[in-house]
Short mmCIF file of C-alpha atoms in Angstrom, two decimals:
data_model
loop_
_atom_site.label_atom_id
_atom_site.label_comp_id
_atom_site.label_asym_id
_atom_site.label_seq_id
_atom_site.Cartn_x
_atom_site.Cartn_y
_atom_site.Cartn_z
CA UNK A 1 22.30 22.92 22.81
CA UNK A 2 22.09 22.97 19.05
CA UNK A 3 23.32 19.22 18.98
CA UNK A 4 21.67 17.82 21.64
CA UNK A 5 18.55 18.99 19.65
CA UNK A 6 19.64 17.45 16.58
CA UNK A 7 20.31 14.19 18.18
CA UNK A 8 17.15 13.81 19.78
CA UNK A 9 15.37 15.09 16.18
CA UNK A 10 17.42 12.36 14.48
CA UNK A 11 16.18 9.37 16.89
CA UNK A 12 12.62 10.64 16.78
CA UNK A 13 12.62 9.67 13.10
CA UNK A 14 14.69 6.49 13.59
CA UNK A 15 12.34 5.57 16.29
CA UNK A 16 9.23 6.33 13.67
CA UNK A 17 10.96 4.54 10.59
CA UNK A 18 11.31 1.20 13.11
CA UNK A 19 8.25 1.39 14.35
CA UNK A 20 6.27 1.27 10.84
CA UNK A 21 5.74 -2.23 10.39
CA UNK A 22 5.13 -2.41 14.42
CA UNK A 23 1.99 -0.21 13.84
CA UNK A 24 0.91 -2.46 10.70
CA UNK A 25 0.92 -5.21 13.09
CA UNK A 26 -1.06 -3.35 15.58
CA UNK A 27 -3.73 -2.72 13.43
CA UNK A 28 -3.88 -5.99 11.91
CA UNK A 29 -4.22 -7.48 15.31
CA UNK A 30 -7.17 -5.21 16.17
CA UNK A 31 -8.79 -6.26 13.37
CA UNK A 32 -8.44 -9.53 13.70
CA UNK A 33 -9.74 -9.11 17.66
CA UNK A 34 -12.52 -7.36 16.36
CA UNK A 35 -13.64 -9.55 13.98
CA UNK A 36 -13.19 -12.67 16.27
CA UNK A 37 -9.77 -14.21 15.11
CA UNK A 38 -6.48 -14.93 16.55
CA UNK A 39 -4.66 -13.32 13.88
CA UNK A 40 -0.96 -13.24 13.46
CA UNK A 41 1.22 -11.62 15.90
CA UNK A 42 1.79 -7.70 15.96
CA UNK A 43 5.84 -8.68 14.96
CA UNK A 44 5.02 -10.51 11.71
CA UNK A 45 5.73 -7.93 9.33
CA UNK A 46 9.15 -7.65 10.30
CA UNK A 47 9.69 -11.28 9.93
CA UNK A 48 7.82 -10.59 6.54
CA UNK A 49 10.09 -7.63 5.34
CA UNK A 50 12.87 -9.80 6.80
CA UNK A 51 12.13 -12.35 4.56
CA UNK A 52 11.72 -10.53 0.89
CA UNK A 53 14.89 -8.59 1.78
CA UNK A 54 16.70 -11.69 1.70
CA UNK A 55 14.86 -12.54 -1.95
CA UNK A 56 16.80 -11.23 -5.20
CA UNK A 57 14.46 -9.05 -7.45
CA UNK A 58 12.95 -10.23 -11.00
CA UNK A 59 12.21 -8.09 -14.16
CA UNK A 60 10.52 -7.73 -16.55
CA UNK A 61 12.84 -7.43 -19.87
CA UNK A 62 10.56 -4.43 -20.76
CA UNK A 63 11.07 -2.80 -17.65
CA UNK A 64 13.42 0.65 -17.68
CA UNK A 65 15.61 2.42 -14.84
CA UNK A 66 12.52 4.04 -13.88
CA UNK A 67 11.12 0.90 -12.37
CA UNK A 68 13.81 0.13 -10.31
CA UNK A 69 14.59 3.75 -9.23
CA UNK A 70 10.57 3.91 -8.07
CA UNK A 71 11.52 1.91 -4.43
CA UNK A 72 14.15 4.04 -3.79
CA UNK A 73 12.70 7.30 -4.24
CA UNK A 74 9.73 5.91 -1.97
CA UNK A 75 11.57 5.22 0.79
CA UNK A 76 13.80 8.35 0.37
CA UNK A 77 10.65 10.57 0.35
CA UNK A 78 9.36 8.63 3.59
CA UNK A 79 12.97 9.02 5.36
CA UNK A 80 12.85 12.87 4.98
CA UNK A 81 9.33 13.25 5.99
CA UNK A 82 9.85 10.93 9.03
CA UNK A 83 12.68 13.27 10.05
CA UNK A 84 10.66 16.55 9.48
CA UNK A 85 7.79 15.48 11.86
CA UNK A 86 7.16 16.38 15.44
CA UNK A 87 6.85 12.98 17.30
CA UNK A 88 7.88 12.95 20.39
CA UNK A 89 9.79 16.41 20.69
CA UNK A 90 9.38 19.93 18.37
CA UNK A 91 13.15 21.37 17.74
CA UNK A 92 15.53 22.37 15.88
CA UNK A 93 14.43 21.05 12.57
CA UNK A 94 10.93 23.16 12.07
CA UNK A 95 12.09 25.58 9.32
CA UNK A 96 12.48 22.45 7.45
CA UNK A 97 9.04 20.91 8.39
CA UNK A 98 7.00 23.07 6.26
CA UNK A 99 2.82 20.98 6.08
CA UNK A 100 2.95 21.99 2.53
CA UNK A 101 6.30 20.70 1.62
CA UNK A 102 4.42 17.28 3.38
CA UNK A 103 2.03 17.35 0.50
CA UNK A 104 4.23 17.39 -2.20
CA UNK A 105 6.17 15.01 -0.72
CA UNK A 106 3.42 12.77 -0.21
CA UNK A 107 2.50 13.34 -4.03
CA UNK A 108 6.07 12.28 -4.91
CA UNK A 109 5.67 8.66 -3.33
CA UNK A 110 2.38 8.56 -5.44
CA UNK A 111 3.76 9.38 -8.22
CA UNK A 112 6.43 7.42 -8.24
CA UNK A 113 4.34 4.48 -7.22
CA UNK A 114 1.95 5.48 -10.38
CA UNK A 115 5.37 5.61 -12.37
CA UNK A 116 6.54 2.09 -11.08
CA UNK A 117 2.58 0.43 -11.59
CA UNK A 118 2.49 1.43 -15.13
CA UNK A 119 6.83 0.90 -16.06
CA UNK A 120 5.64 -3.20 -14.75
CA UNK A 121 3.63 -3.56 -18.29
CA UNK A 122 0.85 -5.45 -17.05
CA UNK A 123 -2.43 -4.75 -17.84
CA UNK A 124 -3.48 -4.58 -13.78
CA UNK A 125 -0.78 -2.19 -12.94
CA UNK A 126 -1.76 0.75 -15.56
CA UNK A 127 -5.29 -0.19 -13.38
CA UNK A 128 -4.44 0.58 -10.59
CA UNK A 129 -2.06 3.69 -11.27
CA UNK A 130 -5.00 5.11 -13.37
CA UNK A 131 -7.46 4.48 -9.90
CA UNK A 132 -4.90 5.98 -7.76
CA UNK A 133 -4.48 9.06 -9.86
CA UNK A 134 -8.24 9.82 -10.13
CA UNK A 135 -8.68 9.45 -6.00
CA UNK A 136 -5.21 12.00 -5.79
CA UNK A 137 -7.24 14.78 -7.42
CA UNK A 138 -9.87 14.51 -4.56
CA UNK A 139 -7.26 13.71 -1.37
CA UNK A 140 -5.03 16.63 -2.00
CA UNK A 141 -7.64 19.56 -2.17
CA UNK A 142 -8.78 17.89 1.22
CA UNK A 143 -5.57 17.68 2.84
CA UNK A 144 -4.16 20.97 1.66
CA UNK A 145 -7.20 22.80 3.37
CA UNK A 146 -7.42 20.31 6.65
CA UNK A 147 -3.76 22.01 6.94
CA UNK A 148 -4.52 25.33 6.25
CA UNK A 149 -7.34 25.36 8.91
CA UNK A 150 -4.39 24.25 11.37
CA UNK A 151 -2.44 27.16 10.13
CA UNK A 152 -5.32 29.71 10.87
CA UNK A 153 -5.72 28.64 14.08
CA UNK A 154 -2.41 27.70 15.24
CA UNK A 155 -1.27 31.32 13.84
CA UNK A 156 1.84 29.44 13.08
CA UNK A 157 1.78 29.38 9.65
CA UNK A 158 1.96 26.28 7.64
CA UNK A 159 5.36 25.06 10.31
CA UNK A 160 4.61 21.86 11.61
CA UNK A 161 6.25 22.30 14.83
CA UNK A 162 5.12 25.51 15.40
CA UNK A 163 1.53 24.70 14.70
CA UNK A 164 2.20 21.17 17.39
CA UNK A 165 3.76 23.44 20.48
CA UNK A 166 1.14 26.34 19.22
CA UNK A 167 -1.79 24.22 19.74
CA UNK A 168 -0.38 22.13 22.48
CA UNK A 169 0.03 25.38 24.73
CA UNK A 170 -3.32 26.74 23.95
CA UNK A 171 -4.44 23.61 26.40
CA UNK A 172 -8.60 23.10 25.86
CA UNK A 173 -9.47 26.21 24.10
CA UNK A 174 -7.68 24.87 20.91
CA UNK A 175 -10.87 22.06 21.10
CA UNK A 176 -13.22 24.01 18.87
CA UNK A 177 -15.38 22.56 16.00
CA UNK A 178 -13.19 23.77 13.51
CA UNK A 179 -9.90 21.62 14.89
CA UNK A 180 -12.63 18.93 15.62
CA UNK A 181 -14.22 18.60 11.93
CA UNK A 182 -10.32 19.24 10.24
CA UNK A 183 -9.15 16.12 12.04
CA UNK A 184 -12.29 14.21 11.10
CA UNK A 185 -11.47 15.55 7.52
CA UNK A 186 -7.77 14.39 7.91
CA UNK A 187 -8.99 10.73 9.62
CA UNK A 188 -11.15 10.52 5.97
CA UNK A 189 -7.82 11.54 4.26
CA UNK A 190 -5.70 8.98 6.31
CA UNK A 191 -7.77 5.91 4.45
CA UNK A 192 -8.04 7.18 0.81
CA UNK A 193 -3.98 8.53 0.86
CA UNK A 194 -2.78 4.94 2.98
CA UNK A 195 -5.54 2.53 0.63
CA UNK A 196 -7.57 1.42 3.27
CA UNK A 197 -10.98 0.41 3.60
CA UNK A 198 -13.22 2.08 2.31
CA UNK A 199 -11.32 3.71 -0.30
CA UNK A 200 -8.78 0.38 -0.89
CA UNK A 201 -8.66 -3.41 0.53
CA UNK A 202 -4.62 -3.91 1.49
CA UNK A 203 -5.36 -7.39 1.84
CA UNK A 204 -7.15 -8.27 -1.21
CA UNK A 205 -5.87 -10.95 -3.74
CA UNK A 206 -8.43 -10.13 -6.20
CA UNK A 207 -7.15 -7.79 -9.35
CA UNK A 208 -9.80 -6.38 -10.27
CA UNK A 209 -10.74 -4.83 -6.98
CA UNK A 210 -6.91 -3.22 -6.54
CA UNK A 211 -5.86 -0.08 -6.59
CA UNK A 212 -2.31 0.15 -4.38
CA UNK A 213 -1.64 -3.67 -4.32
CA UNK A 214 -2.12 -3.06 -8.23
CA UNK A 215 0.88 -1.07 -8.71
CA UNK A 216 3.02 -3.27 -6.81
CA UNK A 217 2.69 -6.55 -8.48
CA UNK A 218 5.58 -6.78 -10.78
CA UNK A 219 7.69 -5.69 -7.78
CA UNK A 220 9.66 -8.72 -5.52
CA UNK A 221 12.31 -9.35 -3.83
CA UNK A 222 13.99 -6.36 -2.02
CA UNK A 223 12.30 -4.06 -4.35
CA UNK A 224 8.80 -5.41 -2.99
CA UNK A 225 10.37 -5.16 0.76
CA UNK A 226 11.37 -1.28 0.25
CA UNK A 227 7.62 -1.29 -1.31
CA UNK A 228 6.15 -2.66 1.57
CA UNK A 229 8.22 -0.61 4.39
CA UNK A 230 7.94 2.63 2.55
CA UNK A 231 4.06 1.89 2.73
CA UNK A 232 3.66 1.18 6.19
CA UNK A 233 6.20 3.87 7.31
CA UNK A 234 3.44 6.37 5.05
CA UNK A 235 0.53 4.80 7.34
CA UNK A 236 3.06 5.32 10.40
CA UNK A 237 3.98 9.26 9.44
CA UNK A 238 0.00 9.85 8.81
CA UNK A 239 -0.66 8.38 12.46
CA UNK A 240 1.70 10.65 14.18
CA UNK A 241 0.62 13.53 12.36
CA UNK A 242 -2.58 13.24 13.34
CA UNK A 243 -1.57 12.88 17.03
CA UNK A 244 0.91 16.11 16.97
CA UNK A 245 -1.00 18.12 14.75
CA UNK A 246 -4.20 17.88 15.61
CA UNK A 247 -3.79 16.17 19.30
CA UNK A 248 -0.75 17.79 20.27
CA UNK A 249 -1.10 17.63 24.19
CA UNK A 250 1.70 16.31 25.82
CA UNK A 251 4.33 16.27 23.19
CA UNK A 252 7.51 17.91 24.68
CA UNK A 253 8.82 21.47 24.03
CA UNK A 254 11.85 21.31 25.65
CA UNK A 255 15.10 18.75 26.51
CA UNK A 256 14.57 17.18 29.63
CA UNK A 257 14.04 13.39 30.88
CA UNK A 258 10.72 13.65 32.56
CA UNK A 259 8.83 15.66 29.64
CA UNK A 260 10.89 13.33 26.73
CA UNK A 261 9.40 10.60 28.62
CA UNK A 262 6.21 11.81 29.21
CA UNK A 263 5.77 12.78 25.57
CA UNK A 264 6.83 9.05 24.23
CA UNK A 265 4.64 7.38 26.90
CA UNK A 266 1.57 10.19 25.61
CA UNK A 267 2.58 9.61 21.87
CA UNK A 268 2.24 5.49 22.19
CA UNK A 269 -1.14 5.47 23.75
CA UNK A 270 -2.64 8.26 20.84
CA UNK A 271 -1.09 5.69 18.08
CA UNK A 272 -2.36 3.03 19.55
CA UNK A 273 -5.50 4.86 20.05
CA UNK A 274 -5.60 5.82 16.23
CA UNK A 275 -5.25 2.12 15.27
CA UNK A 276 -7.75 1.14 17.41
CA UNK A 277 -10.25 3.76 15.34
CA UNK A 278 -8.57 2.72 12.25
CA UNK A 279 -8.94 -0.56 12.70
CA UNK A 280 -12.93 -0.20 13.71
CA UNK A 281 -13.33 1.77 10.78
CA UNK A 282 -12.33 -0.76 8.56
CA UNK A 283 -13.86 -3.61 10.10
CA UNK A 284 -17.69 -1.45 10.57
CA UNK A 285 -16.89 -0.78 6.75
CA UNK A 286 -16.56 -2.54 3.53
CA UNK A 287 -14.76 -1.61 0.60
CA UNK A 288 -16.74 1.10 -1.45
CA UNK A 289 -17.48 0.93 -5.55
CA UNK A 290 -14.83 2.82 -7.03
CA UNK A 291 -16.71 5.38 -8.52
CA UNK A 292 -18.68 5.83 -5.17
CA UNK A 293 -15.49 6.76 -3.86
CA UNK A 294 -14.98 10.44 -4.54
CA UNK A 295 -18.40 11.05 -2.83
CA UNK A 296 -16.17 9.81 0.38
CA UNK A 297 -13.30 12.18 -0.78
CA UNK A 298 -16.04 15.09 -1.08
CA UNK A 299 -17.52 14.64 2.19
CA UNK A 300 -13.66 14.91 3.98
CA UNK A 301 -13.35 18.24 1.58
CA UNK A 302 -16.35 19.45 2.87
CA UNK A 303 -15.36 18.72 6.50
CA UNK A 304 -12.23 20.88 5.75
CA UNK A 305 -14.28 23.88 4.03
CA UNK A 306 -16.77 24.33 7.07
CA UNK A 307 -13.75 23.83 9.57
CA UNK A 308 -12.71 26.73 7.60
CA UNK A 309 -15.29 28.81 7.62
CA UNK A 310 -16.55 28.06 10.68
CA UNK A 311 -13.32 29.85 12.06
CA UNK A 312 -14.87 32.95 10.67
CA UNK A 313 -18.29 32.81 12.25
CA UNK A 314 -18.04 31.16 15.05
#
């Protein structure tokens, strides 16, 4: 039934807003396995977002509406895209899940974050917004493309739930080079669009080096928090995109216990699995010069362009 579907749509994208810092610990953790630390546990950043939404917010005098709106609109733009993608289940909710409707929504956070880096007044903010806007002109071409090659051969459209039980019920003859070199294009896009390394250090304390961190350091208290959660819940959405989009196997098509199941049991070991590669990515790496960094961008464009084409000739 109609409700049962929206239900189930509706705790999907619960279940994917909690788990956003969850994953942030996860791939913390690997890191710090990987390089040969203890690290902190996989639960900190809740204790962390815990802990600034209990802090009261300071301002700069020279600060407008526009800087405080700028949290809100990020984690309203992260809400609705958490409930328009396919997680565990593809229902009711696919006209709305349109993957080009993703892209401007993703352009929305990041421009509002550019809005509320330059509205702080510090010198390292307008930095940082001006760094994220120049890598933006490179990730979107990329991603826009990576999506249309799903499209093609989904034969979906640009539906995000259609393309997920499309693929999903082609079984091993969707695994051709052009679904193989769109999700290495999309992996590429996944660090530049979430500032990871090698595009971004997320854990840097030096200025001069920033470029998301940048445009967040006038923000505290519970604006900081909504910051920090619509950020991770971005990293979160990008993981299980990747693993319905271009992974889809598994993910359930219809409302029973044993395939709901199955699909969230499936679903945790693929975001798990994408951590893991995340994680070794950015511990094999270091952080790139920034204007090294649209050679990066050009490469994952050029993965997208011969997924494209090779559609059409192979």
């Amino acid at each position: 039934m109609i409700w049962q579907e929206i239900i189930i749509e509706l705790i999907q994208a619960a279940v994917l807003i909690a788990i956003a810092p969850l994953m942030s610990g996860i791939v913390s953790k690997f890191k710090a396995r990987m390089q040969k630390r203890t690290g902190a546990s996989i639960f900190q950043p809740y204790r962390d977002l815990a802990k600034l939404f209990r802090k009261d917010s300071v301002k700069s005098r020279s600060c407008s509406w526009v800087f405080r709106a700028v949290p809100y609109v990020c984690m309203a733009s992260m809400v609705v895209l958490a409930m328009m993608t396919p997680f565990v289940y593809t229902g009711v909710l696919a006209p709305f899940g349109d993957l080009v409707a993703v892209v401007y929504l993703f352009t929305m956070f990041r421009f509002s974050m550019v809005l509320g880096g330059l509205e702080g007044g510090s010198t390292f903010g307008g930095m940082g917004s001006s760094r994220e806007m120049m890598m933006s002109v490179l990730i979107e071409p990329a991603l826009l493309l990576a999506i249309a090659t799903l499209a093609v051969i989904s034969g979906a459209g640009t539906d995000m739930d259609g393309i997920s039980a499309n693929i999903a019920g082609m079984g091993l003859a969707a695994i051709t080079p052009a679904l193989i070199l769109a999700g290495a294009s999309f992996m590429i896009t996944l660090l530049a669009e979430n500032a990871r390394i090698p595009f971004d250090n997320p854990t840097t304390h030096l200025e001069l080096t920033m470029v998301h961190e940048a445009m967040m350091l006038e923000y505290s208290g519970r604006g900081l928090a909504m910051m920090e959660l619509s950020s991770m819940m971005r990293l979160t959405i990008f993981m299980a995109m990747m693993g319905s989009l271009f992974f889809p196997w598994g993910i359930a098509s219809d409302i029973t216990v044993a395939s709901l199941v199955t699909s969230a049991v499936v679903m945790a070991v693929k975001m798990v699995l994408v951590a893991f590669i995340l994680s070794l990515v950015e511990s094999a790496l270091c952080k790139t010069r920034l204007f090294k960094t649209p050679n990066l961008l050009t490469a994952s464009f050029t993965l997208s362009l011969l997924a494209m084409i090779s559609l059409y000739i192979l």
